Structures are given as structure tokens and as C-alpha cells.
Amino acid sequence: MDGVRVGNRVIGTQAPVIVGWDNIPQVEGGPLKRFIFTWFQPAILVASILFWYYAPNSIAKASTAIGIGIGFRALLLALEWVNPRFESWQLTWKELVTDLFFVGLGYTLINLVSYYIGSDAIVEASLNHLGLDHLGWFTPLPLLVQALLILFIFDFGQYWMHRAMHNWYPLWLPHAAHHYITQFNINKGAVGNPVELFLIGLGIGGLFDFLPRAFLLSGGISMAISTYDHINVRFNSPRWWRFLFNTTEHHSVHHSLDYEATRSNFAGTFIFIDRMFGTCIDGEAEVLGMEGGRRMSIREQMTYPFREGWKAIKVRLQPSGGWPALGGGN
Ligand SMILES: [Zn+2]
Ligand SMILES: [Zn+2]
């Protein structure tokens, strides 16, 4: 298969990846439908910012954020019915059962973590530890600037963590199971090994309900941008949106069957971080997964890092041993 040259690498030699926005299909249908699927994302973002900016303290709480998050996902689920991106990604019972298992597991873990480390004292101590209580320069900044800074710092860290996961075998192990998903839909962000979910949950879960407004605002912005990472809806996202933000298109390239293409688009929220470091590929892929699209059972997703990790350690302990090659699944 001929690849496409992007910067100094050639992608799409192993599996098809569409490169370039002009080659990606547009939303089909009448003017009203096209208008809705062009402006839906920016409208929700603006609404979310206004809500968390102006909501009175009595309702600006983590429980409200969780409720809005669930409602938003239900709305997107309806859009997946109305305007799917790919027929091949449409939900089957088997996929739904797997997804719900992981969504349930995610909520359980977050609850457990909140229960053990979510006490007032611990949260206050960690905020103090982060220096957020005496950041004299931080708190006078406008609320929106504070929220964007928090988001940027968080996403910058997660960019490098995610990139490291794709470059060092011990970190790849807990992340690999997530890359065995073979389609996108609203719940797929939760599918993966709980070791990874736990690492993410640890960052978010324990702080709930004691958060300053800037954190709630940054959560609202993040919801309105990064929920689209794994969904099956076709949007005509405006040019400025896809320049700044991660989109389903970007993340589908990251999940494609083509090894070179997966080494791109690591940011969760701000794709411009990938642009800064030369890892962004604007494009889209329909066929997703590892090992030619082999589907993993729940049991294999759960045990993969331990089983493969144990195998790798045994090899590494031999005199000539190193870590297995990354992306060997192709
Ligand atoms: Zn990844
Ligand atoms: Zn993903």
C-alpha cells in the first residue's frame, strides 16, 4: 500500500488513513442539518462556559457537573443515531455489553478513590501541596484565564504521559488494551485496562465537591471538547475548532491500524500541543485497532498488562533480553 508523506514520515503503508481535511467527507443533507452539525460543538462550548461562569454557588458543585456530563452523553448518543460517522462503527449488543462493563468499572473506581482520599483534609492538603493556596499571581487572574491555564497544564502533562506510553514498553502495557477497540462510540473512552483508568481517576476523582470555581469551569470546557474523542457522529467542525482542539478525526488516526499513524495526536483536549511538537496528523481513519483489528474479550482486556508484562520480564532477564518492540501487533 502506498503511504502518504507527512513531514518526515510516511503513514498509511499498513492500513488506509485519510490525510488532510479536504479529503474528509462532509455532513450530507439539507442546510438546517449542516448548520446544526457545524455549530453544535461551539454552541455547547459557549453554553458550558457561560453556565460555569455565572451559576450561583448553590448549584456550581461537582454533583451538578456529573449530572450535566451524563445528560450531555445521552444527547450525543441520540446524535450517533441521527448522524453516524461510519455505519461500521454502529453499536452492537456485544459492543454495548463490553462498554457498559467498563463504564461501570470506571464509576466504581472513581467512587472508591473519592471515598478513600476525597476527604476535605486530604484535598486541602494536596491543594496546599500544589501551592494553589498561595499562588499570589494565579488567583487575581480572570476566572476564564485560570480555567484555561489549569486545562493547558493538565493536558500538557497528559500529552507527555500518553506519548511516553507509546514509546516505552512498561508504560505501553496498561494503555495497549484501549488500543484494541475496533470502533468508536460514546462509551469507548472508558474501555481499557483499569490500571490506566485508575491512574486517570486518581487525578480527577478525589478532588470532587471541594473544587474552586476555576476547576469546575475547566471541567466544563474539557467536557465540551474532549467528549468527542471517541464518538460516532459526523460533524463539520469549524476550521478554527479543529486547529485548536482534538477531534474524533484526529483520535481515529491515533487508533488506526497503521503503526506510524498511531504515533500522532497524543493530546486529549488541545491538538495544538501536538502541532507544537510536530506530532499532529490532520486526517481520519475508519478501520481501528491492533493486530489487524482483533477484538479483545473483557477478560483479556483485564489481564493483558499482567500476562504480557510477565512474559516481557522473563525475556528481559535473559542476557540478550530487551523490551518487546512497540506496535508489534501489526
Ligand atoms: Zn494511545
Ligand atoms: Zn482513545
Short mmCIF file of N, CA and C in Angstrom, two decimals, residues 53 135-147 149 214:
data_model
loop_
_atom_site.label_atom_id
_atom_site.label_comp_id
_atom_site.label_asym_id
_atom_site.label_seq_id
_atom_site.Cartn_x
_atom_site.Cartn_y
_atom_site.Cartn_z
N TYR A 53 -19.50 29.98 34.53
CA TYR A 53 -19.06 31.32 34.90
C TYR A 53 -20.09 32.00 35.80
N LEU A 135 -0.65 30.87 45.53
CA LEU A 135 -0.16 31.34 44.24
C LEU A 135 -0.66 32.77 44.04
N GLY A 136 0.10 33.71 44.56
CA GLY A 136 -0.33 35.10 44.54
C GLY A 136 -0.63 35.62 43.14
N TRP A 137 0.06 35.07 42.15
CA TRP A 137 -0.16 35.57 40.79
C TRP A 137 -1.36 34.91 40.13
N PHE A 138 -1.77 33.76 40.68
CA PHE A 138 -2.78 32.95 39.98
C PHE A 138 -4.19 33.42 40.26
N THR A 139 -4.52 33.58 41.55
CA THR A 139 -5.91 33.86 41.90
C THR A 139 -6.44 35.22 41.42
N PRO A 140 -5.59 36.27 41.26
CA PRO A 140 -6.17 37.51 40.71
C PRO A 140 -6.49 37.44 39.22
N LEU A 141 -6.02 36.40 38.52
CA LEU A 141 -6.28 36.32 37.08
C LEU A 141 -7.78 36.14 36.84
N PRO A 142 -8.27 36.61 35.67
CA PRO A 142 -9.69 36.37 35.36
C PRO A 142 -10.00 34.87 35.41
N LEU A 143 -11.20 34.54 35.84
CA LEU A 143 -11.59 33.15 36.05
C LEU A 143 -11.35 32.28 34.80
N LEU A 144 -11.71 32.84 33.63
CA LEU A 144 -11.57 32.06 32.40
C LEU A 144 -10.10 31.76 32.11
N VAL A 145 -9.23 32.74 32.40
CA VAL A 145 -7.79 32.52 32.19
C VAL A 145 -7.28 31.45 33.14
N GLN A 146 -7.73 31.51 34.41
CA GLN A 146 -7.35 30.47 35.37
C GLN A 146 -7.75 29.09 34.86
N ALA A 147 -9.01 28.99 34.38
CA ALA A 147 -9.52 27.69 33.92
C ALA A 147 -8.71 27.19 32.73
N LEU A 149 -5.63 27.95 31.96
CA LEU A 149 -4.29 27.58 32.42
C LEU A 149 -4.29 26.19 33.05
N ALA A 214 -12.71 27.77 39.38
CA ALA A 214 -11.89 27.66 38.17
C ALA A 214 -11.75 26.20 37.72
#
